[in-house]
Coordinates of C-alpha atoms in Angstrom, one line a residue:
Chain A
M1 CA 0.0 -0.1 -0.1
S2 CA 1.1 3.6 -0.1
V3 CA 0.3 6.6 1.7
A4 CA -2.9 8.7 1.2
S5 CA -1.9 12.3 0.5
I6 CA -3.2 15.3 -1.3
G7 CA -0.1 15.5 -3.6
P8 CA 2.9 13.7 -4.6
Y9 CA 4.3 12.1 -1.6
E10 CA 8.0 11.1 -2.1
F11 CA 10.9 11.4 0.7
E12 CA 14.2 9.8 1.0
S13 CA 14.8 7.3 3.9
R14 CA 16.7 9.4 6.8
D15 CA 19.0 6.4 7.3
S16 CA 19.8 5.2 3.7
L17 CA 23.3 4.4 3.3
R18 CA 24.7 7.4 1.9
H19 CA 24.1 9.4 5.0
F20 CA 26.6 7.5 7.0
N21 CA 29.9 8.9 5.4
G22 CA 31.2 5.4 3.8
K23 CA 30.1 3.5 6.8
Q24 CA 27.2 1.2 7.2
L25 CA 24.8 0.3 10.1
L26 CA 25.2 -2.7 12.3
Y27 CA 23.0 -4.1 15.1
V28 CA 24.4 -6.8 17.6
N29 CA 22.4 -8.5 20.0
W30 CA 23.2 -11.4 22.5
E31 CA 20.3 -13.8 22.7
K32 CA 18.6 -14.4 26.0
H33 CA 20.8 -11.8 27.9
R34 CA 18.2 -9.1 28.1
M35 CA 19.7 -7.1 30.9
F36 CA 21.0 -5.1 28.1
S37 CA 17.5 -4.4 27.1
R38 CA 18.1 -3.9 23.3
P39 CA 20.5 -4.7 20.8
F40 CA 23.3 -2.2 20.2
V41 CA 24.3 -0.3 16.9
L42 CA 27.5 0.7 15.3
A43 CA 28.4 2.5 12.0
L44 CA 31.4 0.5 10.4
R45 CA 33.2 0.7 7.1
P46 CA 32.2 -2.7 5.2
E47 CA 35.9 -3.5 5.0
T48 CA 36.3 -3.7 8.9
P49 CA 37.2 -7.2 9.9
F50 CA 34.9 -9.0 11.6
S51 CA 37.0 -9.8 14.2
V52 CA 36.9 -6.2 15.5
L53 CA 33.4 -7.1 16.8
L54 CA 34.7 -10.1 18.6
E55 CA 37.8 -8.2 19.9
K56 CA 36.5 -4.9 20.8
Y57 CA 32.7 -4.0 20.4
I58 CA 31.1 -7.2 21.8
P59 CA 33.2 -7.3 25.1
E60 CA 33.1 -3.7 25.7
A61 CA 29.4 -4.0 25.5
Y62 CA 28.7 -7.4 27.3
A63 CA 31.3 -7.8 29.9
F64 CA 29.4 -6.4 32.8
H65 CA 27.5 -9.9 32.5
P66 CA 28.6 -12.8 34.6
D67 CA 27.9 -15.2 31.8
F68 CA 30.3 -13.3 29.5
P69 CA 33.6 -14.9 30.7
R70 CA 32.0 -18.3 30.5
I71 CA 31.3 -18.1 26.9
D72 CA 32.7 -20.9 24.9
W73 CA 33.2 -19.0 21.4
T74 CA 33.4 -22.2 19.5
Q75 CA 30.2 -23.0 20.4
V76 CA 28.4 -19.8 19.5
I77 CA 25.4 -19.8 17.1
W78 CA 25.6 -16.8 14.8
Q79 CA 22.7 -15.4 13.0
N80 CA 22.0 -12.5 10.4
S81 CA 18.6 -11.7 11.3
S82 CA 16.9 -15.2 11.1
M83 CA 19.4 -16.7 8.7
R84 CA 22.3 -18.8 10.5
F85 CA 25.7 -18.2 9.1
V86 CA 29.3 -19.1 10.3
P87 CA 31.3 -15.8 10.4
E88 CA 35.0 -15.9 9.1
P89 CA 36.8 -13.4 11.6
G90 CA 39.6 -12.7 9.3
K91 CA 37.5 -11.5 6.5
T92 CA 35.5 -8.2 6.2
L93 CA 32.0 -7.4 7.3
A94 CA 31.4 -7.2 3.3
E95 CA 32.9 -10.5 2.8
N96 CA 30.8 -12.1 5.5
G97 CA 27.8 -11.0 3.8
I98 CA 26.9 -8.2 6.1
G99 CA 25.3 -5.3 4.7
H100 CA 23.7 -2.0 5.9
K101 CA 21.4 -2.4 8.8
D102 CA 21.9 -6.0 9.2
L103 CA 21.4 -7.7 12.7
I104 CA 23.7 -9.9 13.9
R105 CA 22.3 -12.2 16.8
F106 CA 24.5 -14.5 18.6
T107 CA 23.3 -17.2 20.9
T108 CA 25.5 -19.0 23.5
P109 CA 24.3 -22.2 24.1
G110 CA 24.1 -23.2 27.8
L111 CA 24.1 -19.8 29.1
D112 CA 20.6 -18.2 29.5
G113 CA 21.3 -15.4 31.6
L114 CA 21.0 -14.9 35.5
N115 CA 19.1 -18.0 37.0
G116 CA 18.5 -19.1 33.5
S117 CA 15.9 -15.9 33.3
G118 CA 16.8 -14.9 29.8
Y119 CA 18.5 -11.8 31.5
Chain B
M1 CA -41.7 54.7 24.3
T2 CA -41.4 51.8 26.0
T3 CA -40.0 48.6 24.6
A4 CA -40.4 45.1 26.0
P5 CA -36.9 43.5 27.3
P6 CA -35.6 41.2 24.8
K7 CA -36.7 37.9 25.2
K8 CA -33.8 35.6 26.8
L9 CA -32.7 32.9 24.4
S10 CA -33.4 29.2 25.0
L11 CA -30.2 27.3 25.2
K12 CA -31.1 25.5 22.0
E13 CA -31.7 29.0 20.2
R14 CA -28.6 30.3 21.5
Y15 CA -26.6 27.2 20.4
T16 CA -27.9 27.3 17.0
L17 CA -27.3 30.7 16.5
M18 CA -23.5 30.9 17.9
T19 CA -22.7 27.6 16.0
R20 CA -24.5 26.2 13.1
D21 CA -26.0 29.6 12.1
L22 CA -22.5 31.1 11.8
A23 CA -21.6 28.6 8.9
W24 CA -22.5 28.9 5.3
D25 CA -22.0 27.0 2.1
T26 CA -19.9 28.7 -0.5
T27 CA -21.0 29.8 -3.9
Y28 CA -18.2 31.4 -5.6
Q29 CA -16.0 28.5 -5.1
P30 CA -16.7 24.8 -4.8
M31 CA -16.9 23.3 -1.3
S32 CA -14.1 20.7 -2.1
K33 CA -11.8 23.5 -2.8
V34 CA -12.5 25.2 0.4
Y35 CA -12.1 22.1 2.5
P36 CA -9.5 20.1 0.4
Q37 CA -8.6 17.6 3.2
V38 CA -11.9 16.0 4.0
G39 CA -11.8 13.8 0.6
Y40 CA -8.5 12.1 0.2
E41 CA -8.5 9.4 3.0
G42 CA -11.6 7.5 1.3
I43 CA -14.1 8.7 4.0
K44 CA -17.5 9.4 2.7
I45 CA -19.5 12.0 4.2
H46 CA -23.1 12.5 2.9
D47 CA -24.6 14.9 5.6
W48 CA -22.8 16.9 7.9
N49 CA -25.9 18.0 9.7
R50 CA -26.1 14.4 10.9
W51 CA -23.3 15.3 13.4
E52 CA -24.8 15.5 17.0
D53 CA -23.0 18.0 19.0
P54 CA -22.5 16.0 22.3
F55 CA -22.3 19.2 24.8
R56 CA -23.9 22.0 22.9
L57 CA -21.5 24.4 24.3
T58 CA -21.3 27.6 22.9
M59 CA -18.0 29.6 23.0
D60 CA -19.3 32.3 25.6
A61 CA -20.3 29.5 28.0
Y62 CA -16.9 27.6 27.3
W63 CA -14.9 30.9 28.4
K64 CA -16.8 31.2 31.4
Y65 CA -16.5 27.5 32.8
Q66 CA -12.8 27.5 31.6
A67 CA -12.1 30.9 33.5
E68 CA -13.4 29.4 36.8
K69 CA -11.4 26.5 36.5
E70 CA -8.4 28.4 35.9
R71 CA -9.0 30.7 38.9
K72 CA -9.4 27.7 41.0
L73 CA -6.3 26.0 39.7
Y74 CA -4.1 29.0 39.9
A75 CA -5.3 29.5 43.6
I76 CA -4.1 26.1 44.7
L77 CA -0.9 26.1 42.7
D78 CA 0.1 29.8 44.6
A79 CA -0.7 28.2 47.9
F80 CA 1.0 25.1 47.2
N81 CA 4.1 26.9 46.0
Q82 CA 4.1 29.6 48.9
N83 CA 4.1 26.9 51.5
N84 CA 6.9 24.7 50.3
G85 CA 4.6 22.0 48.8
H86 CA 7.2 20.1 47.1
L87 CA 8.6 19.0 50.6
T88 CA 5.2 17.3 51.4
V89 CA 5.5 14.7 48.7
T90 CA 6.4 11.2 49.9
D91 CA 9.9 10.8 48.8
A92 CA 12.2 12.7 46.3
R93 CA 12.1 10.0 44.0
Y94 CA 8.5 10.7 43.3
I95 CA 9.7 14.1 41.6
N96 CA 11.3 11.8 38.8
V97 CA 7.7 10.9 37.8
L98 CA 7.2 14.7 37.3
K99 CA 10.3 15.0 35.2
L100 CA 9.5 12.2 33.0
Y101 CA 5.9 13.3 32.7
L102 CA 6.0 16.8 32.6
G103 CA 9.1 16.6 30.7
S104 CA 7.6 14.8 27.8
T105 CA 3.8 15.8 27.9
P106 CA 3.6 19.3 27.5
P107 CA 5.0 19.6 23.9
L108 CA 2.5 16.8 23.0
E109 CA -0.3 19.0 24.5
L110 CA 0.8 21.6 22.2
M111 CA 0.9 19.2 19.1
A112 CA -2.7 18.1 20.0
A113 CA -3.6 22.0 20.0
R114 CA -2.3 22.4 16.5
G115 CA -4.0 19.3 15.3
F116 CA -7.4 20.4 16.7
T117 CA -6.7 23.6 15.2
N118 CA -6.5 22.1 11.9
M119 CA -9.5 20.0 12.5
G120 CA -11.5 23.3 13.2
R121 CA -10.4 24.7 10.0
Q122 CA -10.8 21.2 8.0
M123 CA -14.2 20.0 9.2
V124 CA -17.2 21.1 6.9
G125 CA -19.6 20.9 9.6
A126 CA -20.0 24.1 11.9
G127 CA -20.8 21.5 14.6
P128 CA -17.6 19.6 14.5
R129 CA -15.6 22.8 13.8
V130 CA -16.8 24.6 17.0
A131 CA -16.2 21.3 19.1
C132 CA -12.6 21.1 17.6
L133 CA -11.9 24.6 18.3
M134 CA -12.7 24.2 21.8
Q135 CA -10.7 21.1 22.2
A136 CA -7.8 23.0 20.5
V137 CA -7.9 25.8 23.3
D138 CA -8.1 23.1 26.0
E139 CA -5.1 21.4 24.8
Y140 CA -3.3 24.7 24.8
R141 CA -4.4 25.3 28.2
H142 CA -3.1 21.9 29.3
F143 CA 0.1 22.7 27.7
Q144 CA 0.3 26.0 29.7
T145 CA -0.8 24.6 33.1
Q146 CA 1.6 21.8 32.8
I147 CA 4.6 24.1 32.3
H148 CA 3.4 26.3 35.3
S149 CA 3.5 23.1 37.2
V150 CA 7.0 22.4 36.2
S151 CA 8.1 25.9 37.1
N152 CA 8.1 25.6 40.6
Y153 CA 9.9 22.1 40.9
N154 CA 12.3 23.4 38.5
K155 CA 13.4 25.8 41.2
Y156 CA 14.4 22.9 43.4
Y157 CA 15.2 19.9 41.3
N158 CA 17.5 19.1 38.5
G159 CA 16.5 18.1 34.8
L160 CA 12.9 19.9 34.4
D161 CA 14.6 23.1 32.2
E162 CA 15.2 21.7 28.7
F163 CA 12.1 20.0 27.7
A164 CA 11.3 21.9 24.8
H165 CA 14.8 21.4 23.4
Q166 CA 14.9 17.8 24.1
Q167 CA 11.4 17.0 22.8
S168 CA 12.8 16.8 19.0
R169 CA 16.0 15.3 19.9
M170 CA 16.2 13.1 23.0
W171 CA 16.1 9.3 22.2
Y172 CA 13.3 8.6 24.8
L173 CA 11.1 11.4 23.8
S174 CA 11.1 10.2 20.1
D175 CA 8.2 7.6 20.8
G176 CA 5.8 10.4 21.9
K177 CA 6.9 12.9 19.4
S178 CA 6.7 10.4 16.7
F179 CA 3.1 9.4 17.9
F180 CA 1.8 13.0 17.5
D181 CA 3.9 13.5 14.2
D182 CA 2.2 10.6 12.9
A183 CA -1.0 11.9 13.6
I184 CA -1.0 15.5 12.8
T185 CA 0.5 14.4 9.2
A186 CA -2.3 12.0 8.8
G187 CA -5.6 13.3 7.2
P188 CA -8.2 15.0 9.4
F189 CA -10.5 12.0 9.9
E190 CA -7.6 9.8 10.9
F191 CA -6.3 12.5 13.4
M192 CA -9.7 12.4 15.0
V193 CA -9.7 8.6 15.4
A194 CA -6.0 8.8 16.5
I195 CA -6.2 11.4 19.3
G196 CA -10.0 11.9 19.6
F197 CA -10.8 8.2 19.8
A198 CA -8.1 5.7 20.4
F199 CA -6.1 8.0 22.7
E200 CA -8.5 10.0 24.4
Y201 CA -11.3 7.5 24.7
V202 CA -9.7 4.0 24.9
L203 CA -6.2 5.0 26.5
T204 CA -6.5 8.1 28.4
N205 CA -7.6 6.7 31.7
I206 CA -4.2 4.7 32.0
L207 CA -2.4 7.8 31.2
F208 CA -4.2 9.7 34.1
V209 CA -3.9 7.2 36.8
P210 CA -0.1 7.5 37.3
F211 CA -0.3 11.1 37.1
I212 CA -3.5 12.3 39.0
S213 CA -4.0 9.6 41.2
G214 CA -0.2 9.0 41.6
A215 CA 0.3 12.6 42.5
A216 CA -2.7 12.4 45.1
Y217 CA -1.2 9.2 46.6
N218 CA 2.2 10.8 46.9
G219 CA 1.2 14.2 48.3
D220 CA 1.6 16.4 45.4
L221 CA -1.4 18.7 45.6
A222 CA 0.1 20.9 42.7
A223 CA 0.2 18.1 40.0
M224 CA -3.1 16.5 41.4
T225 CA -4.9 19.7 40.6
V226 CA -3.3 20.1 37.5
G227 CA -4.5 16.6 36.5
F228 CA -7.9 17.2 37.7
S229 CA -8.5 20.3 35.9
A230 CA -7.1 18.7 32.7
Q231 CA -9.2 15.7 33.3
S232 CA -12.5 17.8 33.5
D233 CA -11.8 18.8 29.8
E234 CA -11.3 15.3 28.8
A235 CA -14.6 13.9 29.6
R236 CA -15.6 16.6 26.6
H237 CA -12.8 15.2 24.4
M238 CA -13.9 11.6 24.9
T239 CA -17.3 12.3 24.1
L240 CA -16.2 14.3 20.9
G241 CA -14.0 11.3 20.0
L242 CA -16.7 8.7 20.3
E243 CA -19.2 11.0 18.5
C244 CA -16.7 11.4 15.8
I245 CA -16.3 7.4 15.2
K246 CA -20.1 6.9 15.4
F247 CA -20.7 9.6 12.7
L248 CA -18.2 8.4 10.4
L249 CA -19.7 4.7 10.8
E250 CA -23.1 6.1 10.1
Q251 CA -22.5 8.1 7.1
D252 CA -21.3 5.4 4.8
P253 CA -20.6 1.4 5.0
D254 CA -17.4 2.2 3.2
N255 CA -16.0 4.3 5.9
L256 CA -15.9 0.8 8.4
P257 CA -12.6 -0.9 7.0
I258 CA -10.8 2.5 7.0
V259 CA -12.0 3.4 10.4
Q260 CA -11.2 -0.3 11.5
R261 CA -7.6 0.1 10.2
W262 CA -7.1 3.3 12.0
I263 CA -8.4 2.0 15.4
D264 CA -6.0 -1.2 15.0
K265 CA -3.0 1.3 14.1
W266 CA -3.8 3.7 17.0
T267 CA -4.5 1.7 19.8
W268 CA -1.3 -0.1 19.3
R269 CA 0.6 3.1 19.0
G270 CA -1.2 4.0 22.1
T271 CA -0.2 1.0 24.0
R272 CA 3.5 1.2 23.0
K273 CA 3.3 4.8 24.3
L274 CA 2.3 3.4 27.4
G275 CA 5.0 1.2 28.3
A276 CA 6.7 4.1 30.2
V277 CA 3.5 4.9 31.9
G278 CA 3.7 1.4 33.4
M279 CA 7.0 1.9 34.6
M280 CA 6.0 4.9 36.5
M281 CA 3.4 2.9 38.2
D282 CA 5.3 0.0 39.0
Y283 CA 8.7 1.4 39.8
M284 CA 8.6 5.1 40.2
L285 CA 5.7 6.2 42.6
P286 CA 7.1 5.7 46.1
K287 CA 3.5 5.0 47.2
R288 CA 1.8 2.9 44.5
I289 CA -1.7 3.0 43.5
M290 CA -2.1 -0.2 41.7
S291 CA 0.1 -2.2 39.3
F292 CA 0.1 -1.5 35.6
K293 CA -1.2 -4.8 35.3
E294 CA -4.2 -4.2 37.2
A295 CA -4.8 -0.9 35.5
W296 CA -4.7 -2.5 32.1
E297 CA -7.2 -5.0 33.2
I298 CA -9.8 -2.6 34.4
Y299 CA -9.3 0.4 32.1
F300 CA -8.5 -1.4 28.9
E301 CA -9.8 -5.0 28.8
Q302 CA -13.0 -4.4 31.1
N303 CA -13.8 -1.0 29.9
G304 CA -12.4 -1.4 26.3
S305 CA -14.3 -4.4 25.8
A306 CA -17.6 -2.8 26.8
L307 CA -16.8 -0.1 24.5
F308 CA -16.1 -2.4 21.5
N309 CA -19.0 -4.5 22.4
D310 CA -20.9 -1.3 22.1
L311 CA -19.4 -0.4 18.7
A312 CA -20.1 -4.3 17.5
R313 CA -23.5 -3.1 16.1
Y314 CA -21.7 -0.8 13.4
G315 CA -19.1 -3.8 12.7
I316 CA -16.4 -2.7 14.5
K317 CA -14.2 -5.4 15.9
V318 CA -11.7 -5.2 19.0
P319 CA -8.3 -4.0 17.8
A320 CA -6.2 -6.4 16.3
C321 CA -3.4 -6.0 19.1
F322 CA -5.9 -6.7 22.0
S323 CA -4.8 -10.2 22.6
Q324 CA -1.2 -9.3 22.4
T325 CA -1.5 -6.3 25.0
V326 CA -3.0 -8.8 27.5
V327 CA 0.1 -11.0 27.2
E328 CA 2.5 -8.0 27.4
K329 CA 0.7 -6.4 30.4
E330 CA 2.8 -8.8 32.6
H331 CA 6.2 -7.7 31.0
V332 CA 6.3 -4.1 29.7
S333 CA 6.9 -2.2 32.6
H334 CA 9.7 -4.5 33.8
Q335 CA 11.3 -4.2 30.5
S336 CA 10.8 -0.5 30.3
W337 CA 12.6 0.0 33.8
I338 CA 15.5 -2.2 32.8
G339 CA 15.9 -0.1 29.5
F340 CA 15.9 3.3 31.6
Y341 CA 17.9 1.8 34.5
M342 CA 20.9 1.1 32.5
K343 CA 20.9 4.5 30.5
S344 CA 20.7 6.6 33.4
R345 CA 23.8 8.8 32.3
A346 CA 21.8 9.7 29.2
M347 CA 18.4 10.8 30.7
S348 CA 17.2 13.9 32.8
F349 CA 15.6 11.8 35.4
H350 CA 17.1 9.4 38.1
T351 CA 16.5 5.5 38.2
W352 CA 17.3 3.1 41.0
V353 CA 16.6 -0.5 42.1
P354 CA 13.6 -0.8 44.1
G355 CA 14.0 -1.8 47.9
P356 CA 13.1 -5.0 49.1
E357 CA 9.6 -4.5 50.2
E358 CA 9.2 -2.9 46.9
L359 CA 10.5 -6.0 45.1
D360 CA 8.0 -8.1 47.2
W361 CA 5.0 -6.1 46.1
L362 CA 6.2 -6.4 42.6
S363 CA 6.3 -10.4 43.3
E364 CA 2.8 -10.2 44.5
K365 CA 1.5 -8.1 41.8
Y366 CA 3.2 -10.1 39.0
P367 CA 3.2 -13.8 40.2
N368 CA 3.5 -15.2 37.0
T369 CA 6.7 -13.1 35.7
F370 CA 8.5 -11.2 38.1
D371 CA 10.4 -13.7 40.1
R372 CA 10.9 -15.6 37.1
F373 CA 12.3 -13.2 34.7
Y374 CA 13.0 -9.6 36.4
R375 CA 14.0 -10.0 40.2
P376 CA 17.2 -11.8 39.4
T377 CA 18.4 -8.9 37.4
L378 CA 17.3 -6.2 39.6
E379 CA 19.0 -8.0 42.5
H380 CA 22.2 -8.5 40.7
W381 CA 22.2 -4.9 40.0
D382 CA 21.6 -3.9 43.4
K383 CA 24.6 -6.0 44.6
M384 CA 26.8 -4.6 41.6
E385 CA 26.0 -1.1 43.0
K386 CA 26.9 -1.8 46.5
Q387 CA 30.2 -2.9 45.2
G388 CA 30.5 0.4 43.4
K389 CA 29.9 -1.3 40.0
R390 CA 26.4 0.5 39.2
F391 CA 25.4 -0.9 35.7
V392 CA 25.6 1.5 32.8
N393 CA 25.2 0.6 29.2
N394 CA 27.3 2.9 27.1
T395 CA 26.2 1.5 23.6
Q396 CA 23.7 3.1 21.2
P397 CA 20.1 1.8 21.1
M398 CA 18.3 0.1 18.1
N399 CA 14.9 1.3 17.9
C400 CA 11.6 0.2 16.1
Q401 CA 11.1 2.3 12.9
C402 CA 7.4 2.8 13.6
C403 CA 6.9 3.4 17.2
L404 CA 10.4 4.7 17.9
N405 CA 10.9 2.8 21.0
T406 CA 14.2 0.9 21.6
I407 CA 13.5 -2.9 20.4
K408 CA 13.2 -4.1 23.9
Y409 CA 10.0 -6.2 24.0
N410 CA 9.9 -9.9 23.9
E411 CA 8.3 -12.4 21.5
P412 CA 4.7 -12.7 22.5
D413 CA 5.4 -16.5 23.1
D414 CA 8.8 -16.3 24.6
P415 CA 9.6 -13.8 27.5
M416 CA 13.2 -14.9 27.2
S417 CA 13.8 -13.7 23.4
T418 CA 13.7 -10.2 21.9
C419 CA 10.9 -9.6 19.3
F420 CA 12.5 -8.7 16.0
R421 CA 10.5 -8.0 12.5
E422 CA 11.9 -6.3 9.5
S423 CA 10.8 -5.2 6.1
V424 CA 12.5 -4.2 3.0
Y425 CA 11.5 -1.2 1.3
K426 CA 13.4 0.1 -1.6
G427 CA 16.3 -2.2 -1.1
E428 CA 16.7 -1.0 2.3
K429 CA 15.9 -2.8 5.8
F430 CA 13.7 -1.5 8.2
H431 CA 13.4 -2.9 12.0
F432 CA 10.3 -3.4 14.2
C433 CA 9.4 -4.4 17.9
S434 CA 6.4 -6.1 16.9
D435 CA 4.0 -7.6 14.1
H436 CA 1.7 -4.3 14.7
C437 CA 4.5 -1.7 14.1
K438 CA 5.6 -3.6 11.0
A439 CA 2.0 -3.7 9.8
I440 CA 1.7 0.0 10.1
F441 CA 5.1 0.6 8.2
D442 CA 4.2 -1.7 5.5
H443 CA 1.1 0.0 4.9
E444 CA 2.6 3.2 4.5
P445 CA 6.5 3.1 4.1
E446 CA 6.8 6.4 2.6
K447 CA 6.1 8.2 5.9
Y448 CA 8.0 6.0 8.4
V449 CA 11.1 6.0 6.4
Q450 CA 11.3 9.7 7.5
A451 CA 11.5 8.6 11.3
Y452 CA 14.1 10.4 13.4
I453 CA 16.2 7.9 15.2
S454 CA 18.4 9.3 17.7
S455 CA 21.3 7.0 17.6
H456 CA 21.4 7.0 13.8
Q457 CA 21.4 10.9 13.9
A458 CA 24.5 10.6 16.0
L459 CA 26.3 8.1 14.0
Q460 CA 25.6 10.3 10.9
G461 CA 27.4 13.1 12.5
N462 CA 24.4 15.3 13.0
C463 CA 24.8 15.7 16.6
A464 CA 28.3 16.8 16.8
P465 CA 29.6 20.4 16.9
E466 CA 31.1 22.2 14.1
G467 CA 34.7 21.4 13.6
V468 CA 34.6 17.8 14.5
D469 CA 35.6 15.4 11.6
V470 CA 32.5 13.0 11.6
T471 CA 33.8 11.0 8.8
A472 CA 37.0 10.0 10.8
N473 CA 37.3 6.1 11.4
D474 CA 37.5 6.8 15.2
F475 CA 34.6 9.3 15.4
D476 CA 32.6 8.6 18.5
P477 CA 29.3 10.3 18.5
A478 CA 28.4 9.4 22.2
R479 CA 31.2 11.8 23.3
Y480 CA 28.8 14.9 22.1
M481 CA 25.4 13.7 22.8
N482 CA 24.8 15.1 26.2
D483 CA 25.8 18.7 25.1
F484 CA 23.6 18.1 22.2
W485 CA 20.6 17.3 24.2
R486 CA 21.7 20.2 26.9
L487 CA 21.6 17.4 29.4
D488 CA 22.2 18.7 33.0
P489 CA 24.8 16.4 34.6
R490 CA 23.3 16.7 37.8
A491 CA 20.2 15.3 36.6
T492 CA 21.6 12.1 35.3
G493 CA 22.7 8.9 37.1
D494 CA 21.3 6.8 40.0
F495 CA 19.0 8.5 42.4
N496 CA 21.3 7.5 45.2
G497 CA 23.9 9.9 45.8
S498 CA 22.1 12.7 43.6
D499 CA 21.7 16.2 44.5
D500 CA 18.0 15.6 44.4
Q501 CA 18.3 13.4 47.3
K502 CA 20.6 15.2 49.5
N503 CA 18.6 18.3 48.8
F504 CA 15.3 17.1 49.8
A505 CA 16.6 15.4 52.8
A506 CA 18.5 18.6 53.8
W507 CA 15.2 21.0 53.4
R508 CA 13.0 18.4 55.2
A509 CA 15.4 18.2 58.1
Q510 CA 15.1 22.4 58.2
A511 CA 11.3 22.0 58.5
T512 CA 11.3 19.4 61.3
T513 CA 14.5 20.1 63.3
N514 CA 16.4 22.9 65.0

């Protein structure tokens, strides 16, 4: 459907790729650890290596949680939205198939938050 | 020469002379050009004279009633202020309800005033035009009285002074702004259904419970009086909203699916707006009235069901979101408080972990969910705070493209998992918090692609001062946000250790000791 209007109604998306100065948006969520309330968002260049997420952004965001040091990173399940994928840390976001406004969700089997609460 | 005194007009004559008799149909120009907005939404009106005016109020009587209300209101406000009434509230934590409520609501009242002013211009019938004009003036009055109410508290407590600047910029105010921007940029009939019916009629009671009753329960005579003074206008607004729905449905059967879609949309948008209200009721009022869940059951499930049963004869069904709201009433207030607690450095009000007896109250009120999902986090945070590690989430949020809330609500059938939905429009992904927000977007994507998402604006470099290289690889927008929002650092952080907490204790001690 399209909007009902009294005249032509055409506006650019406020968050289309060209507004981000060569970077793209990336959302990250740790599943069943909802103490962090919602995913976090970054603007990164598509040539950024995936390993930066693992080494910098994910620890900075999530180290507060008592489950964090207990993560077995070899067992982590990764999804881009609902599609499972296996990231290659040495390759770039683009090479891992990650585009503008993609949502990376990671699940840590056996770790379901405080007292198994999902938080 | 003697003349008989002029006969006093009956109420009916007076009403006719001062409303419908003032209107005329144009002859030099077609009516459709004079009232260009009433046709394009697809609503068909055959006879504007069938509009029943619920109150038959004329402008002169309106001024008289409203002037009397204002005199009473300001007498009480003055007395409250002169007697240091702010020190009679239950606890300084209560002030944070005012910071959130009165920091977010006045600009929305102003938007409502603008919207109803436009309705007063666009409606073809003189009856609805006069009613909309009065409602516009009411909304403007609420805007003003709320600011007057803020002004006294602003002398003593931090974080109340930049609400006008923050309205269009602050992350947690964008849901309310988006709600009214969406309504006011819709056509006139959608606006009436959105604000007049879904908001004023279906949801307004929930909004006023924490504000008016909360103020009364917590010793705030000033806010209580402002609330009651506004609520006396709401009765008229609710009747206008309901009359509008009935008028639309009686005019033409083709109006039904359009009106139903608006009811579905705006009941959901209103429900999302009320997540923060639930948090005020369950977490922020030191003396609680009832739980958000109980309020939802009384004011939405019971009263709302009665209303929709009444409208069933027109073919109206309960809003599509009804069953989801029933599931969510067990969760939203807790999820909202968690979302705000962790972001305390980016807000102009304080948050805290509830005390032990308050946690027990929550357990009792939410036997199905609180101990299982929410108590462990709050107790963990309390423990960490006592070790000097108060939880702060420094990351930037992901927001729903439609309602602008952060994406923090659960899958309806799984409280442990966050609900994500997405659509692709013109090759770009858009994310939502729920099926209902996705459906609203999918119907009018051109509208919602324009949404102002605070974190995205920051990452685009639109919130940094001039001279900062926003294209640099290491550009960190978070550094500039509190200045951009004009956030008073004294107003941020936990309530424990805040200036408000210390000052309130000191001022109260002055009043009760030597």
